[in-house]
Amino acid sequence: MTFHNTLSFAQQLDSEDTLAHFRSEFYIPQKNGKPIIYLCGNSLGLQPKNVKAAIEQELKDWAELGVEGHFAGKNPWMYYHHFLTEQAAGVVGAKPSEVVIMNNLTANLHLMMVSFYRPTKTRYKIIMEGNAFPSDQYAMETQARFHGFNPDDAIIELKPREGEYTLRTEDIIDKINAHKDELAIVMMGGVNYYTGQAYDMQTITKIAHEAGANVGFDCAHAAGNLYLQLHNWNVDFAVWCTYKYLNSGPGGTSGVFVHERHGNNPELIRFAGWWGHDEQERFQMKKGFKPMQGAAGWQLSNAQIFPMAIHKASLELFAQAGMNKLRAKSEMLTGYLEFILSEYSEHLTVITPRKPAERGCQLSIIVKENGKKLFDYLEANGIMPDWREPDVIRMSPVPMYNTFEEVFRIGEILKNYFA
Ligand SMILES: *Cc1c(COP(=O)(O)O)cnc(C)c1O
């Protein structure tokens, strides 16, 4: 598609956008009485309007039923995770039995590492992306220590080539193959939070499996953003949070994917709790852990109803819109932002890969001079991107509620700034 830097062109795209009505399902933060151009869906997605009623339903059941809400509530709390799995599975390309919603992201990452990082004296290395999100770095560092290894030795970080910002798939493959006799696991992001690069999860999984390693992805920046096919790609496990692209509120709950070939193996080592125990027997309070089938067998605690109620409401919008359609719009929307930014290429560099298949919504921008000053100017002018140390401005137009006209307006504000 040929883009044009005109208001009428942007408005034309909005009028042809079959998902445009979803914007009215969200609260858009305001500044001076006008909606902000919100570009932080990669950090905290906006609040869907249907969330309030979803929470009120659970408050009502609690008020009226007390403990009986576990069985007599409108959405009985005892079975609450079941009400989310089908739609969550649709978002990440999994079978419902392969997905469970529980806990928070980093806690789930550790739980998955318990099962999938089973190092031996000779096969104990972890490959991860350098400059990963700090929580993932700390998780891998302490996992290595937990098993008695020195993280500096056990963790192999993937680094871009000199003068480049992002990783080449061929280099990832070479690194996996170079360490294939000592590699226990590849644990990477699906999309890097800093550069916005989307990794080729299917290829990485295939190569890592051939090398005899397990593969897990932290899909915090990929879930609700990319068109994921975790089951077909044969990924061993994945984890994601729900408060970024999935709009499920600050500190919201998290998702876990465990491929069915592992999920139905009760012998697989795990850290267990009563909510992962066979549902038929859960309240018999018997000795001896018998896991539920599938990802549900990793649950520890009784469901966190309020964050999960938010997520359930939000997932309804994803089911209505369809991840494939959201992704198609996203490619256009981010493509349009890239086009608008390219008018200022003498002042700024987009470090996110140019190919749509290698990125999601987000573009990461390095400004040649004083990026922080531009960031402050954007904020003062009704745009909300975010700033990541040391020098990146992240902008994520999301297909659920951002518009082409907003992207056009970003260009107008940049024009004033660089004039
Ligand atoms: C956002 C994010 C986190 C945050 O973890 P929480 O446990 O939800 O606080 C961790 N890892 C990655 C890759 C992230 O993008």
mmCIF file of N, CA and C and ligand atoms in Angstrom, residues 104-107 133 135-136 193 218 220-221 241 243-244, ligand 1:
data_model
loop_
_atom_site.group_PDB
_atom_site.id
_atom_site.type_symbol
_atom_site.label_atom_id
_atom_site.label_comp_id
_atom_site.label_asym_id
_atom_site.label_seq_id
_atom_site.Cartn_x
_atom_site.Cartn_y
_atom_site.Cartn_z
ATOM 1 N N ASN A 104 1.160 -14.236 38.462
ATOM 2 C CA ASN A 104 1.760 -13.139 37.700
ATOM 3 C C ASN A 104 2.869 -13.695 36.834
ATOM 4 N N LEU A 105 3.317 -12.868 35.921
ATOM 5 C CA LEU A 105 4.237 -13.357 34.895
ATOM 6 C C LEU A 105 5.535 -13.950 35.444
ATOM 7 N N THR A 106 6.255 -13.204 36.255
ATOM 8 C CA THR A 106 7.576 -13.689 36.659
ATOM 9 C C THR A 106 7.454 -14.941 37.523
ATOM 10 N N ALA A 107 6.415 -14.980 38.369
ATOM 11 C CA ALA A 107 6.176 -16.187 39.167
ATOM 12 C C ALA A 107 5.951 -17.382 38.229
ATOM 13 N N PHE A 133 14.320 -8.131 29.174
ATOM 14 C CA PHE A 133 13.632 -7.422 30.258
ATOM 15 C C PHE A 133 14.268 -7.850 31.591
ATOM 16 N N SER A 135 13.395 -8.459 34.604
ATOM 17 C CA SER A 135 12.815 -9.548 35.407
ATOM 18 C C SER A 135 13.239 -10.906 34.844
ATOM 19 N N ASP A 136 13.303 -11.008 33.531
ATOM 20 C CA ASP A 136 13.722 -12.267 32.907
ATOM 21 C C ASP A 136 15.201 -12.534 33.179
ATOM 22 N N TYR A 193 11.298 -6.108 24.452
ATOM 23 C CA TYR A 193 10.604 -4.913 24.966
ATOM 24 C C TYR A 193 11.290 -3.621 24.535
ATOM 25 N N ASP A 218 8.913 -15.876 26.672
ATOM 26 C CA ASP A 218 8.190 -14.888 27.463
ATOM 27 C C ASP A 218 7.440 -14.007 26.465
ATOM 28 N N ALA A 220 5.282 -11.660 26.959
ATOM 29 C CA ALA A 220 4.716 -10.441 27.555
ATOM 30 C C ALA A 220 4.401 -9.401 26.482
ATOM 31 N N HIS A 221 5.317 -9.242 25.520
ATOM 32 C CA HIS A 221 5.127 -8.250 24.468
ATOM 33 C C HIS A 221 4.596 -8.855 23.176
ATOM 34 N N CYS A 241 2.081 -11.719 30.424
ATOM 35 C CA CYS A 241 1.250 -10.953 31.333
ATOM 36 C C CYS A 241 0.023 -10.489 30.546
ATOM 37 N N TYR A 243 -1.549 -7.359 31.207
ATOM 38 C CA TYR A 243 -1.837 -5.929 31.393
ATOM 39 C C TYR A 243 -1.242 -5.075 30.285
ATOM 40 N N LYS A 244 -0.461 -5.660 29.370
ATOM 41 C CA LYS A 244 0.115 -4.883 28.274
ATOM 42 C C LYS A 244 -0.901 -4.876 27.129
HETATM 43 C C1 LIG B 1 6.436 -6.676 31.382
HETATM 44 C C2 LIG B 1 7.403 -7.763 31.440
HETATM 45 C C3 LIG B 1 7.676 -8.428 32.647
HETATM 46 C C4 LIG B 1 7.005 -8.009 33.937
HETATM 47 O O1 LIG B 1 6.823 -9.068 34.804
HETATM 48 P P1 LIG B 1 5.721 -9.076 35.951
HETATM 49 O O2 LIG B 1 6.032 -10.332 36.648
HETATM 50 O O3 LIG B 1 4.383 -9.029 35.298
HETATM 51 O O4 LIG B 1 5.930 -7.844 36.790
HETATM 52 C C5 LIG B 1 8.572 -9.487 32.632
HETATM 53 N N1 LIG B 1 9.191 -9.865 31.483
HETATM 54 C C6 LIG B 1 8.954 -9.241 30.304
HETATM 55 C C7 LIG B 1 9.640 -9.692 29.050
HETATM 56 C C8 LIG B 1 8.073 -8.164 30.257
HETATM 57 O O5 LIG B 1 7.862 -7.528 29.101
#
